[in-house]
């Protein structure tokens, strides 16, 4: 039995030319402005075994490799938010959607909660609620090892450093 969340892709594997072009373009410019922030974030995620970062020359010829730019989205009164832009090179579009539609329940959350509270069986006592911050909730789900390189990101490097690639070991997105 396969262990981990699959990242199954449609389409042909990337050519060496497409990988080289992505490496040449690199990550979003926003990530270069926040390189220290990203290195701190990734140090924490590497310690938690959620990502690895390798020199591009080590894996750029790996069959099935796909690369997406990493970037930072500024947040008002909070730390920046890291994004893996899987739409830039159509990685999102090429990924098979295998989740059941009922698992993707965005919107109407308040309505669903209120409905459940209103219809709760009072025989079991009062309803208690707790808000839990799941900012890294998807990082709790492992990727299938053979699929990790399909969701790789172009990690920013400093001048005179080799090109770097981040490879998620856990789900980097919902």
mmCIF file of C-alpha atoms in Angstrom:
data_model
loop_
_atom_site.group_PDB
_atom_site.id
_atom_site.type_symbol
_atom_site.label_atom_id
_atom_site.label_comp_id
_atom_site.label_asym_id
_atom_site.label_seq_id
_atom_site.Cartn_x
_atom_site.Cartn_y
_atom_site.Cartn_z
ATOM 1 C CA UNK A 1 0.000 0.000 0.000
ATOM 2 C CA UNK A 2 1.226 3.473 -0.914
ATOM 3 C CA UNK A 3 1.778 5.788 2.057
ATOM 4 C CA UNK A 4 1.187 9.523 1.846
ATOM 5 C CA UNK A 5 -0.877 11.959 -0.150
ATOM 6 C CA UNK A 6 -0.427 11.474 -3.889
ATOM 7 C CA UNK A 7 0.486 14.340 -6.222
ATOM 8 C CA UNK A 8 -0.511 12.822 -9.548
ATOM 9 C CA UNK A 9 0.241 14.927 -12.615
ATOM 10 C CA UNK A 10 -1.208 14.993 -16.099
ATOM 11 C CA UNK A 11 0.816 15.889 -19.126
ATOM 12 C CA UNK A 12 4.309 15.055 -20.176
ATOM 13 C CA UNK A 13 7.239 15.285 -17.767
ATOM 14 C CA UNK A 14 9.145 18.543 -18.053
ATOM 15 C CA UNK A 15 11.982 18.691 -20.535
ATOM 16 C CA UNK A 16 15.504 19.604 -19.505
ATOM 17 C CA UNK A 17 14.997 22.910 -21.354
ATOM 18 C CA UNK A 18 11.880 23.787 -19.364
ATOM 19 C CA UNK A 19 13.629 22.978 -16.075
ATOM 20 C CA UNK A 20 16.639 25.113 -17.080
ATOM 21 C CA UNK A 21 14.323 28.007 -18.043
ATOM 22 C CA UNK A 22 12.547 27.805 -14.669
ATOM 23 C CA UNK A 23 15.897 27.721 -12.860
ATOM 24 C CA UNK A 24 17.073 30.746 -14.834
ATOM 25 C CA UNK A 25 13.912 32.693 -13.981
ATOM 26 C CA UNK A 26 14.122 31.656 -10.320
ATOM 27 C CA UNK A 27 11.711 32.440 -7.491
ATOM 28 C CA UNK A 28 9.421 35.462 -7.200
ATOM 29 C CA UNK A 29 11.298 38.700 -6.572
ATOM 30 C CA UNK A 30 9.330 38.999 -3.307
ATOM 31 C CA UNK A 31 11.228 35.976 -1.973
ATOM 32 C CA UNK A 32 14.575 37.588 -2.698
ATOM 33 C CA UNK A 33 13.552 40.606 -0.608
ATOM 34 C CA UNK A 34 12.651 38.249 2.240
ATOM 35 C CA UNK A 35 15.465 35.721 1.946
ATOM 36 C CA UNK A 36 16.380 35.920 5.653
ATOM 37 C CA UNK A 37 12.741 35.397 6.648
ATOM 38 C CA UNK A 38 12.411 32.411 4.296
ATOM 39 C CA UNK A 39 15.627 30.837 5.533
ATOM 40 C CA UNK A 40 14.361 31.069 9.106
ATOM 41 C CA UNK A 41 10.976 29.630 8.110
ATOM 42 C CA UNK A 42 12.584 26.797 6.175
ATOM 43 C CA UNK A 43 15.053 26.046 8.959
ATOM 44 C CA UNK A 44 12.043 25.432 11.200
ATOM 45 C CA UNK A 45 10.245 23.335 8.552
ATOM 46 C CA UNK A 46 13.396 21.323 7.818
ATOM 47 C CA UNK A 47 13.770 20.601 11.527
ATOM 48 C CA UNK A 48 10.138 19.405 11.567
ATOM 49 C CA UNK A 49 10.925 17.203 8.526
ATOM 50 C CA UNK A 50 8.407 19.055 6.349
ATOM 51 C CA UNK A 51 10.838 20.220 3.622
ATOM 52 C CA UNK A 52 14.344 19.662 2.340
ATOM 53 C CA UNK A 53 16.428 22.162 0.359
ATOM 54 C CA UNK A 54 19.060 20.934 -2.070
ATOM 55 C CA UNK A 55 21.361 22.472 -4.666
ATOM 56 C CA UNK A 56 19.603 22.427 -8.038
ATOM 57 C CA UNK A 57 22.530 20.671 -9.719
ATOM 58 C CA UNK A 58 21.887 17.592 -7.527
ATOM 59 C CA UNK A 59 18.335 17.001 -8.726
ATOM 60 C CA UNK A 60 17.651 19.037 -11.865
ATOM 61 C CA UNK A 61 17.771 15.923 -14.025
ATOM 62 C CA UNK A 62 15.394 13.942 -11.812
ATOM 63 C CA UNK A 63 12.635 12.422 -13.943
ATOM 64 C CA UNK A 64 9.284 14.086 -13.260
ATOM 65 C CA UNK A 65 10.732 17.169 -11.568
ATOM 66 C CA UNK A 66 8.544 20.273 -11.727
ATOM 67 C CA UNK A 67 9.477 23.651 -10.326
ATOM 68 C CA UNK A 68 7.315 26.473 -9.045
ATOM 69 C CA UNK A 69 8.390 29.907 -7.825
ATOM 70 C CA UNK A 70 8.218 30.600 -4.122
ATOM 71 C CA UNK A 71 7.117 34.043 -2.987
ATOM 72 C CA UNK A 72 6.065 36.130 -0.027
ATOM 73 C CA UNK A 73 2.722 37.854 0.418
ATOM 74 C CA UNK A 74 2.878 40.880 2.734
ATOM 75 C CA UNK A 75 0.410 40.761 5.632
ATOM 76 C CA UNK A 76 -0.815 43.823 7.527
ATOM 77 C CA UNK A 77 0.304 43.726 11.165
ATOM 78 C CA UNK A 78 1.567 40.135 10.816
ATOM 79 C CA UNK A 79 4.565 38.298 9.452
ATOM 80 C CA UNK A 80 4.659 37.720 5.692
ATOM 81 C CA UNK A 81 3.029 34.594 4.321
ATOM 82 C CA UNK A 82 5.073 32.214 2.200
ATOM 83 C CA UNK A 83 3.424 30.867 -0.948
ATOM 84 C CA UNK A 84 4.399 28.153 -3.366
ATOM 85 C CA UNK A 85 2.994 29.501 -6.632
ATOM 86 C CA UNK A 86 1.810 26.276 -8.222
ATOM 87 C CA UNK A 87 -0.226 28.221 -10.774
ATOM 88 C CA UNK A 88 2.759 29.955 -12.426
ATOM 89 C CA UNK A 89 3.959 26.945 -14.452
ATOM 90 C CA UNK A 90 0.517 25.253 -14.433
ATOM 91 C CA UNK A 91 1.424 22.684 -11.765
ATOM 92 C CA UNK A 92 -2.026 23.242 -10.181
ATOM 93 C CA UNK A 93 -3.747 22.749 -13.520
ATOM 94 C CA UNK A 94 -1.741 19.562 -14.197
ATOM 95 C CA UNK A 95 -2.466 18.039 -10.767
ATOM 96 C CA UNK A 96 -5.330 15.570 -10.684
ATOM 97 C CA UNK A 97 -8.032 16.574 -8.213
ATOM 98 C CA UNK A 98 -8.579 13.357 -6.279
ATOM 99 C CA UNK A 99 -10.245 14.788 -3.157
ATOM 100 C CA UNK A 100 -13.964 14.089 -2.830
ATOM 101 C CA UNK A 101 -16.034 17.222 -3.435
ATOM 102 C CA UNK A 102 -17.562 17.052 0.057
ATOM 103 C CA UNK A 103 -14.068 17.445 1.553
ATOM 104 C CA UNK A 104 -13.712 20.868 -0.036
ATOM 105 C CA UNK A 105 -16.225 22.859 2.036
ATOM 106 C CA UNK A 106 -15.185 26.470 1.731
ATOM 107 C CA UNK A 107 -17.655 29.174 2.629
ATOM 108 C CA UNK A 108 -20.792 28.985 4.769
ATOM 109 C CA UNK A 109 -18.713 27.805 7.748
ATOM 110 C CA UNK A 110 -20.559 29.984 10.248
ATOM 111 C CA UNK A 111 -23.908 28.746 8.941
ATOM 112 C CA UNK A 112 -22.800 25.099 9.263
ATOM 113 C CA UNK A 113 -21.526 25.653 12.815
ATOM 114 C CA UNK A 114 -24.681 27.419 13.949
ATOM 115 C CA UNK A 115 -26.845 24.709 12.398
ATOM 116 C CA UNK A 116 -24.901 21.973 14.226
ATOM 117 C CA UNK A 117 -25.090 23.851 17.542
ATOM 118 C CA UNK A 118 -28.807 24.481 17.154
ATOM 119 C CA UNK A 119 -29.488 20.834 16.321
ATOM 120 C CA UNK A 120 -27.136 19.335 18.919
ATOM 121 C CA UNK A 121 -28.667 16.725 21.204
ATOM 122 C CA UNK A 122 -29.071 18.445 24.592
ATOM 123 C CA UNK A 123 -29.012 15.008 26.227
ATOM 124 C CA UNK A 124 -25.216 15.165 25.897
ATOM 125 C CA UNK A 125 -24.932 18.544 27.651
ATOM 126 C CA UNK A 126 -24.040 22.002 26.388
ATOM 127 C CA UNK A 127 -22.027 22.636 23.255
ATOM 128 C CA UNK A 128 -18.468 23.871 23.784
ATOM 129 C CA UNK A 129 -16.453 25.460 21.025
ATOM 130 C CA UNK A 130 -12.736 25.935 20.568
ATOM 131 C CA UNK A 131 -10.883 27.851 17.892
ATOM 132 C CA UNK A 132 -7.648 26.199 16.836
ATOM 133 C CA UNK A 133 -5.138 27.926 14.561
ATOM 134 C CA UNK A 134 -4.334 25.502 11.764
ATOM 135 C CA UNK A 135 -1.817 27.736 10.019
ATOM 136 C CA UNK A 136 0.335 24.720 9.194
ATOM 137 C CA UNK A 137 -2.406 22.087 9.309
ATOM 138 C CA UNK A 138 -1.649 20.697 5.859
ATOM 139 C CA UNK A 139 1.970 20.196 6.865
ATOM 140 C CA UNK A 140 0.705 17.324 9.020
ATOM 141 C CA UNK A 141 -0.010 15.152 5.954
ATOM 142 C CA UNK A 142 2.939 13.376 4.336
ATOM 143 C CA UNK A 143 3.327 13.315 0.574
ATOM 144 C CA UNK A 144 4.017 10.059 -1.182
ATOM 145 C CA UNK A 145 7.822 9.974 -1.389
ATOM 146 C CA UNK A 146 7.765 9.309 -5.141
ATOM 147 C CA UNK A 147 5.678 12.481 -5.700
ATOM 148 C CA UNK A 148 7.560 15.054 -3.625
ATOM 149 C CA UNK A 149 9.725 16.384 -6.477
ATOM 150 C CA UNK A 150 6.605 17.232 -8.492
ATOM 151 C CA UNK A 151 5.838 20.028 -6.019
ATOM 152 C CA UNK A 152 9.378 21.411 -5.756
ATOM 153 C CA UNK A 153 9.928 25.154 -5.468
ATOM 154 C CA UNK A 154 12.609 27.533 -6.649
ATOM 155 C CA UNK A 155 14.216 28.703 -3.426
ATOM 156 C CA UNK A 156 16.022 32.062 -3.344
ATOM 157 C CA UNK A 157 19.781 32.018 -3.102
ATOM 158 C CA UNK A 158 22.210 34.833 -2.460
ATOM 159 C CA UNK A 159 24.749 36.134 -4.943
ATOM 160 C CA UNK A 160 27.496 33.570 -5.616
ATOM 161 C CA UNK A 161 25.430 30.747 -4.062
ATOM 162 C CA UNK A 162 24.228 27.825 -6.154
ATOM 163 C CA UNK A 163 20.590 27.671 -7.247
ATOM 164 C CA UNK A 164 18.482 25.963 -4.593
ATOM 165 C CA UNK A 165 15.358 23.810 -4.810
ATOM 166 C CA UNK A 166 12.954 23.196 -1.947
ATOM 167 C CA UNK A 167 11.186 19.837 -1.913
ATOM 168 C CA UNK A 168 8.136 19.367 0.300
ATOM 169 C CA UNK A 169 7.868 16.140 2.283
ATOM 170 C CA UNK A 170 4.407 17.093 3.523
ATOM 171 C CA UNK A 171 1.487 18.833 1.838
ATOM 172 C CA UNK A 172 2.528 22.422 1.087
ATOM 173 C CA UNK A 173 -1.079 23.429 0.313
ATOM 174 C CA UNK A 174 -4.684 22.457 0.818
#
